[in-house]
mmCIF file of C-alpha atoms and ligand atoms in Angstrom:
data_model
loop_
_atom_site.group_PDB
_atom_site.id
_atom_site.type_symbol
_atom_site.label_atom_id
_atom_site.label_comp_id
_atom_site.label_asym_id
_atom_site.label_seq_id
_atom_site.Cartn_x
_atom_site.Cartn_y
_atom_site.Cartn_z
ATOM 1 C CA UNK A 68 0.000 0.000 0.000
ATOM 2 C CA UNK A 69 0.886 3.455 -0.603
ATOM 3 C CA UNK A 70 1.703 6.151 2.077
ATOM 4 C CA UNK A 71 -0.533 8.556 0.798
ATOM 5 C CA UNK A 72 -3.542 5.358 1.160
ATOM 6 C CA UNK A 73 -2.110 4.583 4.737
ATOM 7 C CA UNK A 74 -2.422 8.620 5.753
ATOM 8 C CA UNK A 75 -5.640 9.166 4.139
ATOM 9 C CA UNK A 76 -7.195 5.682 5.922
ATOM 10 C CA UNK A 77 -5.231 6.012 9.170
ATOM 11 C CA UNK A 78 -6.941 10.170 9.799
ATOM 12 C CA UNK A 79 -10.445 8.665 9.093
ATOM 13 C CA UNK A 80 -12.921 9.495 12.420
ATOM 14 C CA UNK A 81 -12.425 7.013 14.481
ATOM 15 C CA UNK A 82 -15.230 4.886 14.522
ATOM 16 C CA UNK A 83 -15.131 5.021 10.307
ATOM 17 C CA UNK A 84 -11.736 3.347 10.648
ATOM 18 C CA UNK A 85 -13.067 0.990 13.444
ATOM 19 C CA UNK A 86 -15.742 0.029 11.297
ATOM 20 C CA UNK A 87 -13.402 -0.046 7.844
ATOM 21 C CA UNK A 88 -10.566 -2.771 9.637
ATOM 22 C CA UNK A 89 -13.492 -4.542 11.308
ATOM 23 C CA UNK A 90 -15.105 -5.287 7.923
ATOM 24 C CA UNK A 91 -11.911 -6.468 6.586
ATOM 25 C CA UNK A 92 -11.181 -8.631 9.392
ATOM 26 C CA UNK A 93 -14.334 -10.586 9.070
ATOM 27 C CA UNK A 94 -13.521 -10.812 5.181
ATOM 28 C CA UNK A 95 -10.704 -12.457 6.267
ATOM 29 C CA UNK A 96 -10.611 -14.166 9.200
ATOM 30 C CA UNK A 97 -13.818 -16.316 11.047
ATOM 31 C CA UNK A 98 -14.624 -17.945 14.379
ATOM 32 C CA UNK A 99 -13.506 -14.565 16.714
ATOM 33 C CA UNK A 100 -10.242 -16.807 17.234
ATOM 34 C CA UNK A 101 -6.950 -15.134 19.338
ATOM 35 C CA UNK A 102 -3.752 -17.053 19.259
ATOM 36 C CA UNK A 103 -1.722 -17.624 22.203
ATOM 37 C CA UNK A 104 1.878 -17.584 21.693
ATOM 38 C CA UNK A 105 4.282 -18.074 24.272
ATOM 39 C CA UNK A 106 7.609 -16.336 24.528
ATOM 40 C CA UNK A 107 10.878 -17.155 26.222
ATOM 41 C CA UNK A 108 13.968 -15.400 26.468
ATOM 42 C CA UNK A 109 16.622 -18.239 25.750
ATOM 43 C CA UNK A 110 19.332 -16.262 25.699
ATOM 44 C CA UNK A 111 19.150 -13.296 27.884
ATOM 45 C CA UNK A 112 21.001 -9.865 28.266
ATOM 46 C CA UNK A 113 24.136 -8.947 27.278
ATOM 47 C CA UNK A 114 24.106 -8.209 23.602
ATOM 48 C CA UNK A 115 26.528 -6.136 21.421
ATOM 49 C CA UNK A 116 23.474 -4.041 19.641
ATOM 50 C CA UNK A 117 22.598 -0.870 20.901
ATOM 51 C CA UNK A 118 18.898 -0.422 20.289
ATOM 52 C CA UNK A 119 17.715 2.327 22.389
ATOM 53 C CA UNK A 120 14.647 0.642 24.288
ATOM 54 C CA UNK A 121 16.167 -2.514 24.690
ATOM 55 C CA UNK A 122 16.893 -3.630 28.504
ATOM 56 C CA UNK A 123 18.966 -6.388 27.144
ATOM 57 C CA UNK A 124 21.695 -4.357 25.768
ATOM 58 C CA UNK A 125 25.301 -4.392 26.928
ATOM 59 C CA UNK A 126 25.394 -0.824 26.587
ATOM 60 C CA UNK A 127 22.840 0.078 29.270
ATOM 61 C CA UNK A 128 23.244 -0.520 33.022
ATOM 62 C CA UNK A 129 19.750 -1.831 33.109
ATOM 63 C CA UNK A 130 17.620 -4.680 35.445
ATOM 64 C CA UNK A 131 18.551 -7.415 32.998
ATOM 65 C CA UNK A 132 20.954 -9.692 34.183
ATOM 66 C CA UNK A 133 23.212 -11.659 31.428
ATOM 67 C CA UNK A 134 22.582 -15.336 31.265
ATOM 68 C CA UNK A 135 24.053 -18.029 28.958
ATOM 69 C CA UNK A 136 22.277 -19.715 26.564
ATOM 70 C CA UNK A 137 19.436 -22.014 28.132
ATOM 71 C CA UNK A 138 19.737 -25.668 28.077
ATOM 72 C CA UNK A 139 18.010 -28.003 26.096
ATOM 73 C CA UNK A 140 16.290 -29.898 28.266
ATOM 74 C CA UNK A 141 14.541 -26.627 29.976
ATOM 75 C CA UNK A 142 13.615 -25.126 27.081
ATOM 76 C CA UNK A 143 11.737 -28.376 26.374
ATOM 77 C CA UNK A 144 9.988 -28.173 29.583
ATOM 78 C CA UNK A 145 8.802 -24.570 28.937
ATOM 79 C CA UNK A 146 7.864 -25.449 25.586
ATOM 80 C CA UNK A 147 5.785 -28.123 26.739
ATOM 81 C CA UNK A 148 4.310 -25.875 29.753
ATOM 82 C CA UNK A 149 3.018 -23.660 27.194
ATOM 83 C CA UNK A 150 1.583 -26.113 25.128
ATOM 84 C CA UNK A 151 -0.197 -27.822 28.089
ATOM 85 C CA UNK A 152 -1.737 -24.061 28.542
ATOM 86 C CA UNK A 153 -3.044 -23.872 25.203
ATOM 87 C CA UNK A 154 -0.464 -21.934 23.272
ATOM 88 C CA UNK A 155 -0.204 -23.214 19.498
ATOM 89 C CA UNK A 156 2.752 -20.538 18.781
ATOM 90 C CA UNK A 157 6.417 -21.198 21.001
ATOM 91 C CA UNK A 158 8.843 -18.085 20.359
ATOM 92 C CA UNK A 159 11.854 -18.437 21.712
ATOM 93 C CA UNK A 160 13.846 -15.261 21.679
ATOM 94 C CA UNK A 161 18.047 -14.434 22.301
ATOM 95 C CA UNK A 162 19.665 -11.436 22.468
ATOM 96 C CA UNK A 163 22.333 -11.651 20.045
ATOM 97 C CA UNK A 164 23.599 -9.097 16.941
ATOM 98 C CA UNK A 165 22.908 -12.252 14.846
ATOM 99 C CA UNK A 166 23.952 -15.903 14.152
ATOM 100 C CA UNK A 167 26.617 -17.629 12.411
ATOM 101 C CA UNK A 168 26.601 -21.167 10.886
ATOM 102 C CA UNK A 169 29.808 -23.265 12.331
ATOM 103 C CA UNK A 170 29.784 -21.553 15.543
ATOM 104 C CA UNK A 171 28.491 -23.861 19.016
ATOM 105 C CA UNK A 172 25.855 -20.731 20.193
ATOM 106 C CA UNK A 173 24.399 -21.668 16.327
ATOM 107 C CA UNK A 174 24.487 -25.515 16.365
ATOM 108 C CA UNK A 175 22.981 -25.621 20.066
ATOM 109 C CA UNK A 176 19.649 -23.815 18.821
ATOM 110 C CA UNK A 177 19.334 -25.572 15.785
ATOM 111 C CA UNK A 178 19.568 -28.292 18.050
ATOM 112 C CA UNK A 179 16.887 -26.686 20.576
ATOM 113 C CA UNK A 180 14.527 -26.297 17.864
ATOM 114 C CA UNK A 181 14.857 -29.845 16.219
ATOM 115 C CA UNK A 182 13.397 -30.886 19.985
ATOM 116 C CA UNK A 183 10.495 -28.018 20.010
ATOM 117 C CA UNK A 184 9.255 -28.591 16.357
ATOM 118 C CA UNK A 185 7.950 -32.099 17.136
ATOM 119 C CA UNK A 186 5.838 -30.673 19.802
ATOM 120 C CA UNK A 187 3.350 -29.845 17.052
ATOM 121 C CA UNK A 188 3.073 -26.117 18.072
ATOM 122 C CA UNK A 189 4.349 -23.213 14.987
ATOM 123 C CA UNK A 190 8.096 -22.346 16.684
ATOM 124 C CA UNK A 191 9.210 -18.823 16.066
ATOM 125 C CA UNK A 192 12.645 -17.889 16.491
ATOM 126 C CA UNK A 193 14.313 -14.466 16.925
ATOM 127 C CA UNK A 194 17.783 -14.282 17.319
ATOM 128 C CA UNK A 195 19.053 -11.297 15.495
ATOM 129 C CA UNK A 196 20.710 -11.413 11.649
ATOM 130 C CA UNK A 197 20.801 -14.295 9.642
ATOM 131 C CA UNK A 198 22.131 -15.162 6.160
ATOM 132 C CA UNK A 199 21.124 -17.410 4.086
ATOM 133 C CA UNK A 200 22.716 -20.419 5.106
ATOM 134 C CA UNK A 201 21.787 -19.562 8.815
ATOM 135 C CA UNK A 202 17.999 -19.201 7.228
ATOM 136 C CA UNK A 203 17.961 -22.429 5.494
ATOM 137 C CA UNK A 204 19.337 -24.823 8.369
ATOM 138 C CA UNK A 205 17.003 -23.062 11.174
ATOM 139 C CA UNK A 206 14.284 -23.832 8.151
ATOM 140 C CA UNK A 207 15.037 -27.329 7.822
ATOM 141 C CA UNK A 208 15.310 -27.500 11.529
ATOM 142 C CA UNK A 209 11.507 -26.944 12.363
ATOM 143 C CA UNK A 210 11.140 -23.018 12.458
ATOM 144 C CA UNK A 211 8.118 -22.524 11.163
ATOM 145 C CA UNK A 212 8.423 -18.479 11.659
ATOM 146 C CA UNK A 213 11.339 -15.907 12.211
ATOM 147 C CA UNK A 214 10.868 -12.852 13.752
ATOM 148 C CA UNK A 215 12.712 -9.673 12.948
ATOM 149 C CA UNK A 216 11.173 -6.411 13.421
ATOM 150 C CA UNK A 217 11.690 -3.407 11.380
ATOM 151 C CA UNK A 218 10.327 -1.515 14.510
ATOM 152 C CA UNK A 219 9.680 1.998 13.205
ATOM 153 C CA UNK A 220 10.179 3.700 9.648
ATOM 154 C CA UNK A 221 13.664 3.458 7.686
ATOM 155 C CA UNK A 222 13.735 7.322 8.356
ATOM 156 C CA UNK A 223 13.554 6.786 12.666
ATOM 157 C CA UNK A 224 15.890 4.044 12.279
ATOM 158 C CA UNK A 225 18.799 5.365 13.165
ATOM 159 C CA UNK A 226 18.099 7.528 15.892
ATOM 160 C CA UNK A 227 16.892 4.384 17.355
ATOM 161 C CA UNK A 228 20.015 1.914 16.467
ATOM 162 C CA UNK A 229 23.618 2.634 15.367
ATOM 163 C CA UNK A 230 25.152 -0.728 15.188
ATOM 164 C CA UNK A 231 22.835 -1.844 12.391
ATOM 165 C CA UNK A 232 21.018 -0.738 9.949
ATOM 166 C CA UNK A 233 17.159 -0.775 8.700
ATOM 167 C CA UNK A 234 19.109 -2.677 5.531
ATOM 168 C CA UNK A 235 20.517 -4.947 7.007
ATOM 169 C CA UNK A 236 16.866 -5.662 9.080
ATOM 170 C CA UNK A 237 15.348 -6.119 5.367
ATOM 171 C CA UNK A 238 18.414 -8.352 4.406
ATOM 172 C CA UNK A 239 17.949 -10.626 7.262
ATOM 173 C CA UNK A 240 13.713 -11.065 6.278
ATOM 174 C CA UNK A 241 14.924 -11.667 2.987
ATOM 175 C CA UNK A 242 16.783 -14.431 3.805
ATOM 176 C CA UNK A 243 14.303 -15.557 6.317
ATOM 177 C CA UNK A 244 11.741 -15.283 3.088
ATOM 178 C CA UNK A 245 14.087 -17.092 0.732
ATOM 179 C CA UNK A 246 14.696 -20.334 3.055
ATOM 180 C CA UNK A 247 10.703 -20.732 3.011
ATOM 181 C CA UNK A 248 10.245 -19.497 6.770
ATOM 182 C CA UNK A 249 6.915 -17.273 7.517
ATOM 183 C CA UNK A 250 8.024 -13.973 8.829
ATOM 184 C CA UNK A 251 6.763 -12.373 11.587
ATOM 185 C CA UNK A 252 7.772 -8.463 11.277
ATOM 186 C CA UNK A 253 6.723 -5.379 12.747
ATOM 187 C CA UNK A 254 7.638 -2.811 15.250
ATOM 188 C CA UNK A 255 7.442 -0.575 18.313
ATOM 189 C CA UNK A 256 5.219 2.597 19.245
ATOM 190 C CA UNK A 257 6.598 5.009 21.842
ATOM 191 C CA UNK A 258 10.439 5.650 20.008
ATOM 192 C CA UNK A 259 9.582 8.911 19.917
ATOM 193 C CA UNK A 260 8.347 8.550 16.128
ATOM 194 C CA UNK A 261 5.866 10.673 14.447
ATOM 195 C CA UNK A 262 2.396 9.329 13.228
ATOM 196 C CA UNK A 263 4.138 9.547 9.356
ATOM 197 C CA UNK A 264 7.060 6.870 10.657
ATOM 198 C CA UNK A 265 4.563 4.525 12.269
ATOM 199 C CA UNK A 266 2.605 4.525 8.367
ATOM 200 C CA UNK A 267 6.122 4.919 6.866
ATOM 201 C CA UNK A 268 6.831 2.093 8.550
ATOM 202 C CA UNK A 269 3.223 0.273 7.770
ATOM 203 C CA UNK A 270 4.109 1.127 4.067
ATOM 204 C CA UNK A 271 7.362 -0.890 3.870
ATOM 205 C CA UNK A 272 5.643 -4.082 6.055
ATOM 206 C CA UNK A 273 2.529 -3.768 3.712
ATOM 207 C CA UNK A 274 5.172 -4.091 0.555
ATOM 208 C CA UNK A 275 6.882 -7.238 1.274
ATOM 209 C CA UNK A 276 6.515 -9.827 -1.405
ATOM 210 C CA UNK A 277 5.321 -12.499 0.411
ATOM 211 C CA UNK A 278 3.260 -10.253 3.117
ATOM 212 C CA UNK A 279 4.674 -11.199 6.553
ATOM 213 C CA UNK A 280 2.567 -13.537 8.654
ATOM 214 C CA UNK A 281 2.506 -12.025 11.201
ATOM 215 C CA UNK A 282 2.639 -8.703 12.429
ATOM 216 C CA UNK A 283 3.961 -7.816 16.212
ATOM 217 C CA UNK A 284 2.738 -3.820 17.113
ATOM 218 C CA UNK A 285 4.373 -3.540 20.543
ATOM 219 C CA UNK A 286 3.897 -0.137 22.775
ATOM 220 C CA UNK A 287 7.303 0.779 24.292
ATOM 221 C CA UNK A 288 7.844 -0.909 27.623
ATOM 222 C CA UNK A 289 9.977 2.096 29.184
ATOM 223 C CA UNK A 290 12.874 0.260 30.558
ATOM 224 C CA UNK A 291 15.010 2.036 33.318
ATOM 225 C CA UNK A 292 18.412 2.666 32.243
ATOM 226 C CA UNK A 293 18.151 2.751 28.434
ATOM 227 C CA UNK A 294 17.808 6.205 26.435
ATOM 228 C CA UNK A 295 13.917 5.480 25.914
ATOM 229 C CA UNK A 296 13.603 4.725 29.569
ATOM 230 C CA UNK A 297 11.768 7.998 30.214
ATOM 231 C CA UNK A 298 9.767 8.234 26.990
ATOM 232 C CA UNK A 299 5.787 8.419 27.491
ATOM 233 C CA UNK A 300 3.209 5.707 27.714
ATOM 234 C CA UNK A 301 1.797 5.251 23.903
ATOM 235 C CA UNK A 302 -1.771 6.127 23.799
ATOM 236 C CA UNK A 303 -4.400 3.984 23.350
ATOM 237 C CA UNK A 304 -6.537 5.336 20.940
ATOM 238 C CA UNK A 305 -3.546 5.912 18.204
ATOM 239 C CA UNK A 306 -2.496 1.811 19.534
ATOM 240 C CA UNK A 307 -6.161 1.283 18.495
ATOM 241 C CA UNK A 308 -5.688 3.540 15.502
ATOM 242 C CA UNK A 309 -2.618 1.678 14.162
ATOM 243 C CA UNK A 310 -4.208 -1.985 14.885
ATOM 244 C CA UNK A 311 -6.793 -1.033 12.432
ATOM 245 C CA UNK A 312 -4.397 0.406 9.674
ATOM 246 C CA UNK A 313 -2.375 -2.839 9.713
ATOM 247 C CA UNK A 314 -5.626 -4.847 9.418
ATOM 248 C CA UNK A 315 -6.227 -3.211 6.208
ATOM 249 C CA UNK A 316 -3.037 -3.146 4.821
ATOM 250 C CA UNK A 317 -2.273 -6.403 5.246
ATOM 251 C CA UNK A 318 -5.626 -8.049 5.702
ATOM 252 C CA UNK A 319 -3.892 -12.161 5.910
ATOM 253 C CA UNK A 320 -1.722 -11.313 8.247
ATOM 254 C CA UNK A 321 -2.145 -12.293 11.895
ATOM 255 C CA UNK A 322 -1.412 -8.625 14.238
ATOM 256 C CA UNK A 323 -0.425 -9.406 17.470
ATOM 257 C CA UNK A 324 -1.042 -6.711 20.288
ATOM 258 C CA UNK A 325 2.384 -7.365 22.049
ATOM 259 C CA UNK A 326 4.262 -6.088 24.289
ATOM 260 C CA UNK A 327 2.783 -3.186 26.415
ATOM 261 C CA UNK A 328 -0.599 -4.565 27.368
ATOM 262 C CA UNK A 329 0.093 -4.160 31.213
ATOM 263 C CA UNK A 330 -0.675 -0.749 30.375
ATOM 264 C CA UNK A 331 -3.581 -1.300 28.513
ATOM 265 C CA UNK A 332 -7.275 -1.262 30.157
ATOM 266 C CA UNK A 333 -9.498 -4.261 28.952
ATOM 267 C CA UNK A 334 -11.260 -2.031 27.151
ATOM 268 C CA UNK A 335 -8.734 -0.775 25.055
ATOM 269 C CA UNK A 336 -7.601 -4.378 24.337
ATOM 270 C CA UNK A 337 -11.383 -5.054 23.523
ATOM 271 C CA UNK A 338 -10.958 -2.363 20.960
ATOM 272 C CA UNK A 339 -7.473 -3.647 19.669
ATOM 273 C CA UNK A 340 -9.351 -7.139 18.897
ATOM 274 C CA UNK A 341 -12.422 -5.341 17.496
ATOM 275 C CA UNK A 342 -9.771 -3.611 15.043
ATOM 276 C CA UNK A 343 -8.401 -6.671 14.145
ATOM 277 C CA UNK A 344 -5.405 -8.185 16.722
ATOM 278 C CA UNK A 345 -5.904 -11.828 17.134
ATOM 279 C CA UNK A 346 -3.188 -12.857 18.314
ATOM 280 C CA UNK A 347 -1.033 -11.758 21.873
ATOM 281 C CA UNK A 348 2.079 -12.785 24.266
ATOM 282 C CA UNK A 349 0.244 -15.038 26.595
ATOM 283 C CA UNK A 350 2.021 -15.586 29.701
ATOM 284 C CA UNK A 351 3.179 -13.768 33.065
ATOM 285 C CA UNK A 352 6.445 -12.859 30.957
ATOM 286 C CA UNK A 353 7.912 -11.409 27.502
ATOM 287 C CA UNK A 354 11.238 -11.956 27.522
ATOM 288 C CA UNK A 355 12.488 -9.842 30.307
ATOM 289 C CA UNK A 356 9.441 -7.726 30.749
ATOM 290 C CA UNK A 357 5.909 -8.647 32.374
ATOM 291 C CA UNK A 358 2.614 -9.601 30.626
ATOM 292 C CA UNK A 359 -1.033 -9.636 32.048
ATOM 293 C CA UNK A 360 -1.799 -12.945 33.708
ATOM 294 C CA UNK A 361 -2.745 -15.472 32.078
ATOM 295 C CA UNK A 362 -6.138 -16.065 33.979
ATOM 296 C CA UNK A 363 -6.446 -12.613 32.977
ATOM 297 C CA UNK A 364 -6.055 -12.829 29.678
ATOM 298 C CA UNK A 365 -8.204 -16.335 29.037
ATOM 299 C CA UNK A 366 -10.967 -13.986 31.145
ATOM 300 C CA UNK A 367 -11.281 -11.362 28.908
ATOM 301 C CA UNK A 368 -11.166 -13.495 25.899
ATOM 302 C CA UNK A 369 -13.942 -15.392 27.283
ATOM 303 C CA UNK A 370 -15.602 -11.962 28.341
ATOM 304 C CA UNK A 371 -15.480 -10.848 24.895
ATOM 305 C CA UNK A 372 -17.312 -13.825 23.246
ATOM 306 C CA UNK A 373 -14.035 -14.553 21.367
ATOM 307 C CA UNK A 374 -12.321 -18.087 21.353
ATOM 308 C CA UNK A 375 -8.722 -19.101 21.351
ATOM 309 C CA UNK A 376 -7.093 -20.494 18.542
ATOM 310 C CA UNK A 377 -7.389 -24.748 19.041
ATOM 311 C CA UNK A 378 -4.248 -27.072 18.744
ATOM 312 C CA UNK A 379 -3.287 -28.281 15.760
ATOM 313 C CA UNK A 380 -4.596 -32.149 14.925
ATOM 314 C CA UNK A 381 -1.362 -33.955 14.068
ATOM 315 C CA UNK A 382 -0.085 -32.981 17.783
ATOM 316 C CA UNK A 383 0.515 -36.662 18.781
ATOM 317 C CA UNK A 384 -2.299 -37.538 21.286
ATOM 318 C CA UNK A 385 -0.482 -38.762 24.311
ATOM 319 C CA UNK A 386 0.942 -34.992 24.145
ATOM 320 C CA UNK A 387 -1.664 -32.918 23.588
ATOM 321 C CA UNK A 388 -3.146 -30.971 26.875
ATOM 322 C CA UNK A 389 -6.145 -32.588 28.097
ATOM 323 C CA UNK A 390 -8.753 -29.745 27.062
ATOM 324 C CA UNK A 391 -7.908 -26.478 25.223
ATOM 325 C CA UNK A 392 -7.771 -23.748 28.166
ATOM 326 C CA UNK A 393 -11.438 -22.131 29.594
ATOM 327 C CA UNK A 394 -12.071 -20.095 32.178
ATOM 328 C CA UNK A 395 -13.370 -22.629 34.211
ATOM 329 C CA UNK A 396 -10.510 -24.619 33.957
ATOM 330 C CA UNK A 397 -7.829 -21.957 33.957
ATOM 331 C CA UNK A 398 -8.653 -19.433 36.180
ATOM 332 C CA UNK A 399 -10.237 -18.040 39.751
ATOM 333 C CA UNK A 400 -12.675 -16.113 37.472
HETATM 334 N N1 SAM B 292 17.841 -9.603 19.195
HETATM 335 C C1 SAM B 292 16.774 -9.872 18.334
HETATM 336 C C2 SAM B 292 16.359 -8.721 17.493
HETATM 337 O O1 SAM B 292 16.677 -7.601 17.839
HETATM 338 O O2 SAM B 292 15.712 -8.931 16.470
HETATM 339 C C3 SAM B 292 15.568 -10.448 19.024
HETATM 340 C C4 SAM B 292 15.044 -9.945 20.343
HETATM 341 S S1 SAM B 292 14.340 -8.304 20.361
HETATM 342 C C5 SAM B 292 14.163 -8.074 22.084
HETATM 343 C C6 SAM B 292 12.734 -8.475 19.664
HETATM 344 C C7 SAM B 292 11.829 -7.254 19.574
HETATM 345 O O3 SAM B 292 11.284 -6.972 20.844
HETATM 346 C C8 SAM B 292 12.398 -5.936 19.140
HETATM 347 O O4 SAM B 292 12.569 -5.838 17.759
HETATM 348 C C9 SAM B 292 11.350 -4.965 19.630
HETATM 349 O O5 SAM B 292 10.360 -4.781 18.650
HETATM 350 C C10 SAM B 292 10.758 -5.666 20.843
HETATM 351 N N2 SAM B 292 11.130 -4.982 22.087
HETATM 352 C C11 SAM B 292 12.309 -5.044 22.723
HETATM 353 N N3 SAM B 292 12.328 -4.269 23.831
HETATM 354 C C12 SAM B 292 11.107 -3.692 23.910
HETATM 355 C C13 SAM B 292 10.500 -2.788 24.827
HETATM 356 N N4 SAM B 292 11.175 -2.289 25.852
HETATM 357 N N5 SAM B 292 9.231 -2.421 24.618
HETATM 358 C C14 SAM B 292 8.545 -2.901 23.565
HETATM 359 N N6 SAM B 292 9.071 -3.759 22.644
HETATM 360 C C15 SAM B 292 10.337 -4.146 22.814
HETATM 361 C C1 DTB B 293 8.009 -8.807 19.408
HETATM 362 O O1 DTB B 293 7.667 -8.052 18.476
HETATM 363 N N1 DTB B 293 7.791 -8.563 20.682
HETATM 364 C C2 DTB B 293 8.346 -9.615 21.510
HETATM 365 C C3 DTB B 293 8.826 -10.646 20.462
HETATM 366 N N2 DTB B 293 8.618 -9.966 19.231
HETATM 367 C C4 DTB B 293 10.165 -11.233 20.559
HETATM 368 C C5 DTB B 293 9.328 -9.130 22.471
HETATM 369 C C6 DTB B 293 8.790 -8.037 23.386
HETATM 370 C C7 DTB B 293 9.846 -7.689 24.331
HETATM 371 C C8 DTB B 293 9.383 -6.742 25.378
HETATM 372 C C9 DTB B 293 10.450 -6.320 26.299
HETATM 373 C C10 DTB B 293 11.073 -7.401 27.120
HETATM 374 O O2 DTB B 293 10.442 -8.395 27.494
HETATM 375 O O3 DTB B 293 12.264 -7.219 27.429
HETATM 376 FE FE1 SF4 B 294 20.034 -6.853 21.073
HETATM 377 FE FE2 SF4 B 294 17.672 -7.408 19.927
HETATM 378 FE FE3 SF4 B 294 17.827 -5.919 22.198
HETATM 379 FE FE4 SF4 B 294 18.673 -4.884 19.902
HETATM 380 S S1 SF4 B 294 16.570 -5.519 20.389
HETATM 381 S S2 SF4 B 294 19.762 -4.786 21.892
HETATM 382 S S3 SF4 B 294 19.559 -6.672 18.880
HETATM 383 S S4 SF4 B 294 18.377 -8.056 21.980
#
């Protein structure tokens, strides 16, 4: 889509843009469904980049503690956790510049996600800049989706990040796109951008050839100790705003309202899913940051009428989780 498109759609009244993305959705997607993905930080803190709301940066003297990579055998148990709580999505992020085929760090995830992928749930992987040879062994491996966001307009870019740049973001997706991977792209609100970056930023997303997947629109999470740490909570209505302009843009895509929602009334998350997110972060934690509870969440969902997306069938039976989460079942509601 064109900018001009995006600007002229995105200053609509309100409830004319509701009403626009909400007749899109429903062209496009049926059954009210929300997908639960669940997120964990395999490899935390510490990392060379120097993205300016990121808590896991070396750069920043921040709350994050730097870990090693996680083990195998806990990862599994996470993964399986989540599973048993009705995710179908696993992402597992680490906060590296990027990978490199031949090294250990590289061969121990591939390894990781050889283990995850027969758990029958999509695995997502983030874990900074790939090539194409990285792309096409974490494709063969089991990831079904890699996640790289562009995070705000090629203009913003760099007063956001100097130790990489927006091309070398698209490079990576490419690669991702090339190896057969879904990708799962998309970016932050709250950098300090303008309302022409966020649709600057909508316009490159909606112009990728395959459309990405899935689309993450995270609010900042201020983090204490990183240049962003002081910036202002995003506002609701232009969160709202922006949910809808992605659902019209790119209509297949899934748009997950990500990180942020701590911050966000249920209402306003009502209206995110009226505008067309189905999909969140379910679970008490993003990768270093918190998330609503997941009682919460499954509440609301259930408030709302709206259903969460069902396991896939060729999950092997003896590990599938005895009933898809309900209130009833899942929380003190
Ligand atoms: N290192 C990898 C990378 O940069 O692609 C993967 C991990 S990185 C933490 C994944 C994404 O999380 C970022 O692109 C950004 O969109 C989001 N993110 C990180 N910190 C955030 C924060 N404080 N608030 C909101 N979103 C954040
Ligand atoms: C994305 O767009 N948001 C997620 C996921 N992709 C990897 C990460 C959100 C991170 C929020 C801050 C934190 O937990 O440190
Ligand atoms: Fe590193 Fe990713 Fe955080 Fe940037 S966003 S500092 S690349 S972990």
């Amino acid at each position: 889509m064109k900018y001009a498109d995006l600007h002229r759609i995105y200053h609509q009244p309100f409830f004319d843009l509701l009403k626009q993305a909400r007749a899109v959705h429903e062209e496009h997607w049926t059954g009210n469904e929300v997908q639960l993905c669940t997120l964990l930080s395999i490899k935390t803190g510490g990392c060379s980049e120097d993205c300016g709301y990121c808590a896991q940066s070396a750069r920043y003297t921040t709350s994050v503690q730097a870990e090693k990579l996680m083990e195998k055998e806990d990862v599994m148990e996470r993964a399986r956790a989540a599973r048993a709580n009705g995710s179908t999505r696993f992402c597992m992020g680490a906060a590296w510049k990027g990978v490199r085929v031949g090294t250990q760090k590289f061969d121990q995830v591939v390894d990781i996600v050889k283990d995850v992928s027969t758990l029958g749930m999509e695995v997502c992987v983030t874990l900074g800049q790939l090539g194409s040879e990285e792309a096409r062994i974490l494709k063969e491996a089991g990831v079904t989706a890699y996640n790289h966001n562009i995070d705000t307009s090629p203009e913003h870019y760099p007063n956001i990040v100097s130790t990489h740049t927006f091309d070398d973001r698209l490079s990576t997706i490419r690669h991702a796109q090339d190896a057969g991977m879904s990708v799962c792209c998309g970016g932050i609100l709250g950098l300090g951008e303008t309302i022409e970056d966020r649709l600057k930023m909508l316009e490159v997303l909606s112009n990728f050839n395959p459309h990405p997947e899935s689309v993450p629109i995270n609010a900042l999470m201020p983090m204490k100790g990183t240049p962003l740490g002081e910036n202002v909570q995003v506002d609701a209505f232009s969160l709202v705003r922006m949910i809808a302009v992605t659902r019209i843009a790119i209509p297949g895509a899934k748009v997950r309202l990500s990180a942020g929602r701590t911050n966000l009334s249920r209402e306003a998350q009502a209206l995110a899913f009226f505008a067309g997110a189905n999909s969140i972060f379910y679970g008490d934690k993003l990768l270093t940051a918190a998330n609503p509870r997941a009682n919460e969440d499954l509440a609301l969902i259930q408030e709302l009428g709206l259903s969460v997306q069902q396991p896939f069938s060729d999950v092997p039976e003896n590990e599938v989780a005895s009933s898809a989460p309900s209130c009833a079942t899942a929380c003190a509601h």
